[in-house]
CSV table of C-alpha atoms and ligand atoms in Angstrom, one decimal:
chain,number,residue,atom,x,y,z
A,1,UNK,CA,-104.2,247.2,0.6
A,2,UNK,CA,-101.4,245.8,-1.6
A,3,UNK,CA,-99.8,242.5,-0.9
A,4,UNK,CA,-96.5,241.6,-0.3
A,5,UNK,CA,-94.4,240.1,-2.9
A,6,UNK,CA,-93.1,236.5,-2.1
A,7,UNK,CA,-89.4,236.0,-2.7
A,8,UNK,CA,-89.1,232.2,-4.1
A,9,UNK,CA,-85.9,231.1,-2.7
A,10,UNK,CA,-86.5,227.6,-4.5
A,11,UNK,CA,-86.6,229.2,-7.6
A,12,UNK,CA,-83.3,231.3,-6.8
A,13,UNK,CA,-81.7,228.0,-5.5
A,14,UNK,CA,-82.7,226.2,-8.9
A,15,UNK,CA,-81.0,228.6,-11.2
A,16,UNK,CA,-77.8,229.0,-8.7
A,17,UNK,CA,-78.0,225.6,-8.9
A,18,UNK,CA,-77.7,225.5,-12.3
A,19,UNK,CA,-75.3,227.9,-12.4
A,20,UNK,CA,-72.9,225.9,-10.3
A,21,UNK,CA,-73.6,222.5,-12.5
A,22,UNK,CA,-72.0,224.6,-15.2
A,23,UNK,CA,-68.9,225.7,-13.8
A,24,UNK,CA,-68.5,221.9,-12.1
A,25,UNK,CA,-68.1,221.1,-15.5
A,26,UNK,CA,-66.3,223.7,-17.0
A,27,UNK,CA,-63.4,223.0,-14.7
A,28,UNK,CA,-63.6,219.1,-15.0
A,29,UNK,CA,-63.0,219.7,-18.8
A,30,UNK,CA,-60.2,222.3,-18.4
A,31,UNK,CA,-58.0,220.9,-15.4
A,32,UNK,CA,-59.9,217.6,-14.5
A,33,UNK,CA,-60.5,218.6,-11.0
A,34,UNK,CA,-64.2,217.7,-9.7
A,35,UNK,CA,-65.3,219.5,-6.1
A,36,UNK,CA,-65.8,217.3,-3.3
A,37,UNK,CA,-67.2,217.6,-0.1
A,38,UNK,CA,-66.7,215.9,3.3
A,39,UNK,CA,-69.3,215.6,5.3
A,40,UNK,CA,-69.1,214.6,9.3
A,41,UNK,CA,-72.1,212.8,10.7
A,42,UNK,CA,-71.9,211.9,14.8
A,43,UNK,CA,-75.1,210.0,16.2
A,44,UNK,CA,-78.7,209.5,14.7
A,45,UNK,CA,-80.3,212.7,15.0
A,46,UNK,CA,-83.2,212.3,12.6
A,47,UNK,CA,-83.2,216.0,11.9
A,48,UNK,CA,-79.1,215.9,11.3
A,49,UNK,CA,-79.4,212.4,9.0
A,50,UNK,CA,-81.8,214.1,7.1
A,51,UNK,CA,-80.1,217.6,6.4
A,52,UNK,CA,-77.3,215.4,5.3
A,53,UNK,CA,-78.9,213.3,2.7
A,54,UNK,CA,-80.1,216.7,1.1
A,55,UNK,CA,-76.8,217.6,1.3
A,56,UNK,CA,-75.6,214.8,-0.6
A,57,UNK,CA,-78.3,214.6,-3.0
A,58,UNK,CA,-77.9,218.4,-4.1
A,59,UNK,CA,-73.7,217.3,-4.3
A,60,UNK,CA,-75.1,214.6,-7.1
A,61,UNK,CA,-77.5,217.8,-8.8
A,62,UNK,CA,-74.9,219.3,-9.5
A,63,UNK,CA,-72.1,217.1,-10.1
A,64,UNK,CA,-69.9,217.8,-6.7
A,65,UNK,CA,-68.4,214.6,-4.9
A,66,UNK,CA,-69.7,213.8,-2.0
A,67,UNK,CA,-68.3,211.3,0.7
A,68,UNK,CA,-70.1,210.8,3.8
A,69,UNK,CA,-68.8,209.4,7.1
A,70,UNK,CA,-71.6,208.4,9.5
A,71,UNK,CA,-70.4,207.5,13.1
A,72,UNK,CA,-72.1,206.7,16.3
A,73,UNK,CA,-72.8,208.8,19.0
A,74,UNK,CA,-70.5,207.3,21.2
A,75,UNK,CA,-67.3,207.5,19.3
A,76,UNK,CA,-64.8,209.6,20.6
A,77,UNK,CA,-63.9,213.1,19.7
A,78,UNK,CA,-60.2,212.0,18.7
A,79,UNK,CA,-61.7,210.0,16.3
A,80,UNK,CA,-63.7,212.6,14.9
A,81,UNK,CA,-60.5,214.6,15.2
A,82,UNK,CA,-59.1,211.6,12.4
A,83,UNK,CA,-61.4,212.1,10.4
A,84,UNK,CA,-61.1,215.5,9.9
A,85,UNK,CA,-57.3,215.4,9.6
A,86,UNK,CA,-57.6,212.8,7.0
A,87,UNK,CA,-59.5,215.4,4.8
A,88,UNK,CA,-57.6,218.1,5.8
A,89,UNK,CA,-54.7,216.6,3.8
A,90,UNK,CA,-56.8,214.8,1.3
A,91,UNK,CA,-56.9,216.8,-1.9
A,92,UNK,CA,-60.0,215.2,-3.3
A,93,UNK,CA,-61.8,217.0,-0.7
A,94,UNK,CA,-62.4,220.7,-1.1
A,95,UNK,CA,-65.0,221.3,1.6
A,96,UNK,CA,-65.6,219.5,5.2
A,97,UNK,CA,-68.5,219.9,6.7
A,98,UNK,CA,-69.4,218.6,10.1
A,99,UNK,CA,-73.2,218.6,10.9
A,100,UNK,CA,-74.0,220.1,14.0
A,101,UNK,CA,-75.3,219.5,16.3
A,102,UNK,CA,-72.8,217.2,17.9
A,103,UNK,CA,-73.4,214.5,20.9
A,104,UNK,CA,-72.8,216.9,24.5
A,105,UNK,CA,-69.2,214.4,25.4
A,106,UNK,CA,-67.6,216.5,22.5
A,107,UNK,CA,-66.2,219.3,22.6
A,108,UNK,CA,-68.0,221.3,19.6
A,109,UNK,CA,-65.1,224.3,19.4
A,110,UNK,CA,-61.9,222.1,19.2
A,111,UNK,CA,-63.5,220.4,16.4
A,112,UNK,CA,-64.9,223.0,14.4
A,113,UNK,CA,-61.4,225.0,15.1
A,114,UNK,CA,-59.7,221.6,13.6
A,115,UNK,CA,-60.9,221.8,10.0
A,116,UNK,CA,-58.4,223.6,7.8
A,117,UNK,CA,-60.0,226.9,6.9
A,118,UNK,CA,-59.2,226.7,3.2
A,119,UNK,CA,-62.0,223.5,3.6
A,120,UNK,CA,-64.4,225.4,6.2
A,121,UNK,CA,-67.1,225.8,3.5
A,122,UNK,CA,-69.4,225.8,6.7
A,123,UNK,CA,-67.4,229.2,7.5
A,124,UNK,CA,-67.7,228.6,11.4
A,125,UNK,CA,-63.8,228.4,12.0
A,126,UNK,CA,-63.2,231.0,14.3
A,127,UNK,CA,-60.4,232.7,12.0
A,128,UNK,CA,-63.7,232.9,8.9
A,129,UNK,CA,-65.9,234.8,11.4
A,130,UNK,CA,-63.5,236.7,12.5
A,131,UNK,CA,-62.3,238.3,8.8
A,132,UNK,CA,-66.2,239.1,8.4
A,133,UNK,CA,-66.1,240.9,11.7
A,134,UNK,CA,-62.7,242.8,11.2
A,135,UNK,CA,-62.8,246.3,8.4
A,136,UNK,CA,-60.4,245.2,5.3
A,137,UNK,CA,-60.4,241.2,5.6
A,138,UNK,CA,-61.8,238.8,4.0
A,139,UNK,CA,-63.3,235.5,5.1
A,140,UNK,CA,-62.4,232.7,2.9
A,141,UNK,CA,-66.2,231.6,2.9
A,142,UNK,CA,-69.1,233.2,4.7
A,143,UNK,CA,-71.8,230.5,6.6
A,144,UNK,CA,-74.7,229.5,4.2
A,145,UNK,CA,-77.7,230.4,5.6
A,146,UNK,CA,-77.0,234.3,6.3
A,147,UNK,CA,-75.1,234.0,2.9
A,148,UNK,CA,-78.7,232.6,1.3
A,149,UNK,CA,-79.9,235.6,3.0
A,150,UNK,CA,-78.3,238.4,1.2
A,151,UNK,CA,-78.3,236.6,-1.8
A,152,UNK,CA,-82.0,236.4,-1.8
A,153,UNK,CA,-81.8,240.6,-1.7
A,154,UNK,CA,-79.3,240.7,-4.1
A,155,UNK,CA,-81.0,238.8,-6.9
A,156,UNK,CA,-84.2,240.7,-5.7
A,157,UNK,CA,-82.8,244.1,-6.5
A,158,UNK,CA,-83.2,244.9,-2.6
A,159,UNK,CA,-80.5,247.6,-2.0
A,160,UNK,CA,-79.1,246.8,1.9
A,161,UNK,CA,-77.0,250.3,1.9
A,162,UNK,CA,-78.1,252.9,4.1
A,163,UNK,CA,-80.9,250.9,5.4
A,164,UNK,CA,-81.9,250.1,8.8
A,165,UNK,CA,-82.0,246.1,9.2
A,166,UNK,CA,-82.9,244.5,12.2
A,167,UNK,CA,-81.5,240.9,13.1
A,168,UNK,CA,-83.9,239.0,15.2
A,169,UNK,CA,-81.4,236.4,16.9
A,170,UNK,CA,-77.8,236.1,17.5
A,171,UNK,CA,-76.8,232.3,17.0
A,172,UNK,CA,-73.1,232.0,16.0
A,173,UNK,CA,-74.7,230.0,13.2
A,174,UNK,CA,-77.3,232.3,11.6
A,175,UNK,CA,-78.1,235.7,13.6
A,176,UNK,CA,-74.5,236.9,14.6
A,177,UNK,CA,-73.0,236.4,11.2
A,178,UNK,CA,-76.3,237.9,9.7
A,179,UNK,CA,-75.4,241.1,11.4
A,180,UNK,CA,-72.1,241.3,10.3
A,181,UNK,CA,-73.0,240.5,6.8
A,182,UNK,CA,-75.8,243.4,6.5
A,183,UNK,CA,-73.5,245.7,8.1
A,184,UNK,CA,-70.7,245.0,5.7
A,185,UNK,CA,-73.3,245.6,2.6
A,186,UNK,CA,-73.7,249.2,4.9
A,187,UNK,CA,-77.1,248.9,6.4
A,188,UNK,CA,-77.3,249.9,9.9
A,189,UNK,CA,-77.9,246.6,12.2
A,190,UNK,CA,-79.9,246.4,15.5
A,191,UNK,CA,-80.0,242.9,17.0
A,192,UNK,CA,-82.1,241.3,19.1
A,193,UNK,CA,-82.6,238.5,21.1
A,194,UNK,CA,-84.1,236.7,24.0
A,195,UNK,CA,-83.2,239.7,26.4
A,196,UNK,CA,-84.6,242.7,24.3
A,197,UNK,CA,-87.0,244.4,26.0
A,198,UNK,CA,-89.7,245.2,23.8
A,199,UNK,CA,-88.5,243.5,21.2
A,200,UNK,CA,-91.5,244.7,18.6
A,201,UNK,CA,-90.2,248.5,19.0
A,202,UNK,CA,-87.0,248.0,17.2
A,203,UNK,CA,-88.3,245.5,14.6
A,204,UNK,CA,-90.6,248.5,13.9
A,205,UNK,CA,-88.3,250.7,12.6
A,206,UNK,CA,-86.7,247.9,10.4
A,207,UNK,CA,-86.7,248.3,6.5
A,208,UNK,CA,-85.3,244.7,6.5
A,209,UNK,CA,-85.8,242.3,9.1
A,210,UNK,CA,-84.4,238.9,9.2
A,211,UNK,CA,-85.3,236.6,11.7
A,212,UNK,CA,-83.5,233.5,13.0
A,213,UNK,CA,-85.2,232.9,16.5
A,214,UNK,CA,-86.9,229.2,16.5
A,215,UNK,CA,-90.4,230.2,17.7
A,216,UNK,CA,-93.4,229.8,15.2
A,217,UNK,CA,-94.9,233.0,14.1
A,218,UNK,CA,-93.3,235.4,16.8
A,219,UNK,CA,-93.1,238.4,14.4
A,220,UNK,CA,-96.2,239.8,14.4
A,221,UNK,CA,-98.3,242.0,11.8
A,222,UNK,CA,-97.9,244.9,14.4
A,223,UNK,CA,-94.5,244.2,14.5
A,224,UNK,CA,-93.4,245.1,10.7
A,225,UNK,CA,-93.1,248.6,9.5
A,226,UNK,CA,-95.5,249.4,6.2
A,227,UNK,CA,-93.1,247.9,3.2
A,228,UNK,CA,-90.2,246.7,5.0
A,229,UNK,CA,-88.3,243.4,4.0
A,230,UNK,CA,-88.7,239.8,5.8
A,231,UNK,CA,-86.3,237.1,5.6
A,232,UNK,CA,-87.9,234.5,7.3
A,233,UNK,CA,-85.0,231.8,8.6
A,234,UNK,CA,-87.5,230.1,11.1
A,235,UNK,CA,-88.0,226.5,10.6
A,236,UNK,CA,-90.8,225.3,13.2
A,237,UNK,CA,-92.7,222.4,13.1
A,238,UNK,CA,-95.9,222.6,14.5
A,239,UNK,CA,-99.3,220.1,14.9
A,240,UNK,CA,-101.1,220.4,11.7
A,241,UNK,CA,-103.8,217.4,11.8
A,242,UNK,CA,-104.9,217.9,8.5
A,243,UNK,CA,-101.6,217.3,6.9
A,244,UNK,CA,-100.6,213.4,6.4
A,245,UNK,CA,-97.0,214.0,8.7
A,246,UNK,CA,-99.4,215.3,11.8
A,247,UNK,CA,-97.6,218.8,11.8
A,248,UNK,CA,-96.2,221.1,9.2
A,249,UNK,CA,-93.7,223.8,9.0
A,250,UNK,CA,-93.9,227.8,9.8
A,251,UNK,CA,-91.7,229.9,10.0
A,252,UNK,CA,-90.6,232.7,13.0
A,253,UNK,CA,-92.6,235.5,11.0
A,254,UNK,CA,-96.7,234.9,11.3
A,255,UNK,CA,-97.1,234.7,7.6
A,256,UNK,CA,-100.8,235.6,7.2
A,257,UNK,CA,-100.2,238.6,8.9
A,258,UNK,CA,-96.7,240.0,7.6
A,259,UNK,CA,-97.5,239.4,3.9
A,260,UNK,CA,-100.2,242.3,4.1
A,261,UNK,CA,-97.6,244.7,5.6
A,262,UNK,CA,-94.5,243.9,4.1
A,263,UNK,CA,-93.4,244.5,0.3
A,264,UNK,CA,-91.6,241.4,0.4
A,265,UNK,CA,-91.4,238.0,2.3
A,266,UNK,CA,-89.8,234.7,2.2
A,267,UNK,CA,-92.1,231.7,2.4
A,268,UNK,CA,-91.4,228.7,4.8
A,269,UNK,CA,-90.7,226.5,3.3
A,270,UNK,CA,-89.8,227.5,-0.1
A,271,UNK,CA,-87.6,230.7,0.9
A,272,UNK,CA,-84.1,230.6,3.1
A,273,UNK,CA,-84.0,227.1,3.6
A,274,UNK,CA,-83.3,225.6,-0.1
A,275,UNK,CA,-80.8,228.6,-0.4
A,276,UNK,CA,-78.6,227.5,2.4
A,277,UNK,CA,-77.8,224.4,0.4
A,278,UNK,CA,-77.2,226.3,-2.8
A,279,UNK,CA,-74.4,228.5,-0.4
A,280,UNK,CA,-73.1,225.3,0.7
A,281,UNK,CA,-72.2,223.7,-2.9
A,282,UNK,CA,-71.7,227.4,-4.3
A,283,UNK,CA,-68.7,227.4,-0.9
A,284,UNK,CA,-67.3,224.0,-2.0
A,285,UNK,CA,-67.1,225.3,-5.8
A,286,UNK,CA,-65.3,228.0,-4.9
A,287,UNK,CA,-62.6,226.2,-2.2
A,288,UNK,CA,-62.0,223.8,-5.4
A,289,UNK,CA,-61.1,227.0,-7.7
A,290,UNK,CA,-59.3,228.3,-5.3
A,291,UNK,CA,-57.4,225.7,-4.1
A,292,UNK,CA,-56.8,224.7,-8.0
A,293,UNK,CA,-55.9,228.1,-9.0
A,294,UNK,CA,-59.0,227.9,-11.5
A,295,UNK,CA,-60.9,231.1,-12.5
B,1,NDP,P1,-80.5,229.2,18.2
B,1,NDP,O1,-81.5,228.5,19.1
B,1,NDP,O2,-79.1,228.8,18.2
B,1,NDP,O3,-80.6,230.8,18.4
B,1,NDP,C1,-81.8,231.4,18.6
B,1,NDP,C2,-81.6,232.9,18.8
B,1,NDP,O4,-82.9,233.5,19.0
B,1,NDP,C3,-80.8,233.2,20.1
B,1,NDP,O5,-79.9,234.2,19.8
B,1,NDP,C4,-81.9,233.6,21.1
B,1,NDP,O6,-81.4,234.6,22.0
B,1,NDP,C5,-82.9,234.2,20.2
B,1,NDP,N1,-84.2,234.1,20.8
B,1,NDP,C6,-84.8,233.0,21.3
B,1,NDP,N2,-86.1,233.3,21.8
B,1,NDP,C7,-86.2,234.6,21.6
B,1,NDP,C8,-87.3,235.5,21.8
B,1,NDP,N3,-88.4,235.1,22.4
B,1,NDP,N4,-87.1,236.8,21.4
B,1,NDP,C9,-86.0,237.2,20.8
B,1,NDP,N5,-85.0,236.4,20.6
B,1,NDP,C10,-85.1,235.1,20.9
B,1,NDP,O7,-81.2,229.0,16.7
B,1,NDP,P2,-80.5,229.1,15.3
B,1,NDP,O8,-80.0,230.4,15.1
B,1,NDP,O9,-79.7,227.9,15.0
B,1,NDP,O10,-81.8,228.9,14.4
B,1,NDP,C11,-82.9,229.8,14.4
B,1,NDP,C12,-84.0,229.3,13.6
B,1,NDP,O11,-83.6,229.2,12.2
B,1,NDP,C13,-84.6,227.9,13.9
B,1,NDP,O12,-86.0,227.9,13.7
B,1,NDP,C14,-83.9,227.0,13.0
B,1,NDP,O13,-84.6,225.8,12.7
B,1,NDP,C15,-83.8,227.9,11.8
B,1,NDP,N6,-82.6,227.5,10.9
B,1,NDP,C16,-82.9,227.5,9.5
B,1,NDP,C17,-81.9,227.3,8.6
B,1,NDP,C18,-82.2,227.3,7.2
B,1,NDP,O14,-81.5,226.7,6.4
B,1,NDP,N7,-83.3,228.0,6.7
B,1,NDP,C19,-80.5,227.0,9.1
B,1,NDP,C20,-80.3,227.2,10.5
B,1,NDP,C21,-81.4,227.4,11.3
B,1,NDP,P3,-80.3,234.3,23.1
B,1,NDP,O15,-79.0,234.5,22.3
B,1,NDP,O16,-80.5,235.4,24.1
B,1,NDP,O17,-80.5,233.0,23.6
């Protein structure tokens, strides 16, 4: 039996990477303007303080500004409110960004719907998701992670038209906007989530599956049709003792099993995750072109 090939989304993320470094400096030479990005931290979520110093640090690869607010958990949402309205109408920033999730006194909608959408390089204003929902509009940025997605297909020559694809979640963050994406790119989109009943008879009859669930290793071998696509989004920690951390990371696709089924797979780690960062500083390039008029 042949064995699936393994799409390297660290690899992917390098060269966009790269890509973006280049044009960062292209337009510093010809109109001075360097992209900066805003990013909101409430609390001391270990998890959250961690995605925002990789955020930061992949700003600095590539030559994007970064400023970083870090507040604690019991500051108000006005103040976080401040914040954002400071940005809004500061034009060294280009993208705001406020980690989520926030402390449960605030109230998450008013202060996602508070960022300006020009700056929404998280794309979860309401207005963003609904251009990518609506026939004929355009969002002004799509959210990362489902944007790593596709991207991951594209640069792997997967064509998405005409194919069945099966979203295994419906998050506002990852699995709603995944479905919308892949049905914009014309595949035909079944989603499913923690009410499907018999969840491993649609994923069946998937060419492309992507899976954004939170449960280690749900998606079985038996689950995948012969060659058909995985997008693993899954992030799981789970009790390793031989590793030095006491757990390590799977995704929501069982690997070991998938990999002899499917003609393609994304590793975890090593596959969506470092592409959602590469979507993130590829959004804020774009919001400072735009908002510069730079091409
Ligand atoms: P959420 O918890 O917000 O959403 C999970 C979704 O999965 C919900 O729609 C839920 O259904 C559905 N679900 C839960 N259990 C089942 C089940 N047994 N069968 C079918 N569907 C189920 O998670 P997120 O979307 O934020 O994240 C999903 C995963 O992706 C996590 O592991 C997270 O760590 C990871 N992630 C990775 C990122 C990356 O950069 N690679 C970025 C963001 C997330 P219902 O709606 O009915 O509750």
């Amino acid at each position: 039996a042949s064995v699936a090939k393994v799409i390297d989304g660290k690899l992917v993320a390098k060269q966009i990477r790269d890509e973006i470094a280049a044009e960062v400096s292209r337009m510093k030479e010809a109109v001075g303007v360097i992209p900066g990005l805003a990013v909101i931290l409430v609390g001391d979520r270990k998890d959250s303080a961690t995605y925002v110093r990789n955020k930061k640090k992949a700003c600095e690869s590539v030559g994007i500004n970064s400023l970083e607010v870090n507040l604690p958990a019991d500051t108000t949402e006005e103040e976080v409110l401040n914040y954002i309205s400071g940005y809004n109408d500061d034009p060294s920033v280009h993208g705001i960004l406020v980690q989520l999730p926030l402390p449960s006194h605030m109230n998450e909608q008013n202060v996602l719907n508070a960022v300006r959408i020009e700056k929404d390089v998280d794309g979860f204003h309401p207005l963003n998701i609904g251009r990518l929902a609506m026939r004929g509009r355009e969002p002004l940025f799509v959210p990362c992670t489902p944007k790593g997605c596709i991207e991951l297909l594209h640069r792997y020559g997967i064509s998405i038209k005409g194919k069945r694809a099966v979203v295994i979640g419906r998050s506002n963050i990852v699995g709603m906007p995944a479905a919308l994406l892949l049905q914009r790119e014309d595949a035909t989109v079944s989603v499913v989530h923690s009410r499907t009943s018999n969840p491993e008879e649609i994923t069946r009859q998937a060419d492309i599956i992507i899976a954004a669930v939170g449960q280690p290793n749900m998606v079985r071998g038996s689950w995948i049709k012969p060659d058909a696509v995985i997008i693993d989004v899954g992030i799981n920690p789970v009790d390793d003792p031989s590793s030095s951390r006491g757990y390590k990371l799977v995704g929501d696709v069982c690997y070991e099993e998938a990999i002899k089924v499917a003609s393609a797979i994304t590793p975890v780690p090593g596959g969506v995750g470092p592409m959602t960062i590469a979507m993130l500083l590829q959004n804020t390039l774009t919001s400072a072109k735009r908002i510069n008029s730079f091409q």
